[in-house]
């Protein structure tokens, strides 16, 4: 079946602009996660959704970052007033069931470049 | 001390050999453990999950967990050049952070013909 999909695959923006990144999880997966990966920082957790609610937002680096999920499916990560340090690959993952026992399956990522 | 530590490598093994990848972690209450493979320019791919002490085998892969020693490993038997990638160890510590996976920095594996 279809895996996790993300769009756009690449995004180049100017400092100070807002960006929206989209994630479509695997059909039937109730849990959805956002991570980012940058050189020297490894994979960094951002936020976890169970259904439409986000019980763990502990990884969001600042209040410029927000995310929502609607219909228990698609999620959007929004970064306001982008900064150069926001440049990274943003990865979405989903899992069937809760995060403790279910492996997370990653999408291809969105490469964000802030000029 | 980092939460999840891996030797960055590179680890180089000949084709057909056993590759052994190791990971230690600091949080004793960590509950679930995962190994991911990441090819250059691609996203992580789930290989194995392990939750209880002992060995778990899946094809050429064996994951080993020792919670007393806070150690998890991945063995790749009959290594192939196509196994050349970065291998990421990840764990879920449960508790208030039960939603997230914490990743190590990864070990680069090179399998040479």
Coordinates of C-alpha atoms in Angstrom, one line a residue, chain A residues 6-11 21-22 34 88-91 108-112:
Chain A
X6 CA 4.9 14.7 2.1
X7 CA 4.7 17.9 0.1
X8 CA 6.4 19.8 -1.2
X9 CA 9.6 17.7 -1.5
X10 CA 11.7 20.9 -1.6
X11 CA 10.9 24.4 -0.4
X21 CA 4.5 21.6 5.1
X22 CA 2.0 18.8 4.5
X34 CA 7.0 15.3 12.9
X88 CA 16.5 21.2 7.6
X89 CA 14.7 18.2 6.2
X90 CA 11.3 17.9 7.9
X91 CA 10.2 14.3 8.2
X108 CA 10.4 11.1 2.1
X109 CA 10.7 14.4 3.9
X110 CA 10.5 18.1 2.8
X111 CA 13.9 19.8 2.4
X112 CA 13.5 23.4 3.6

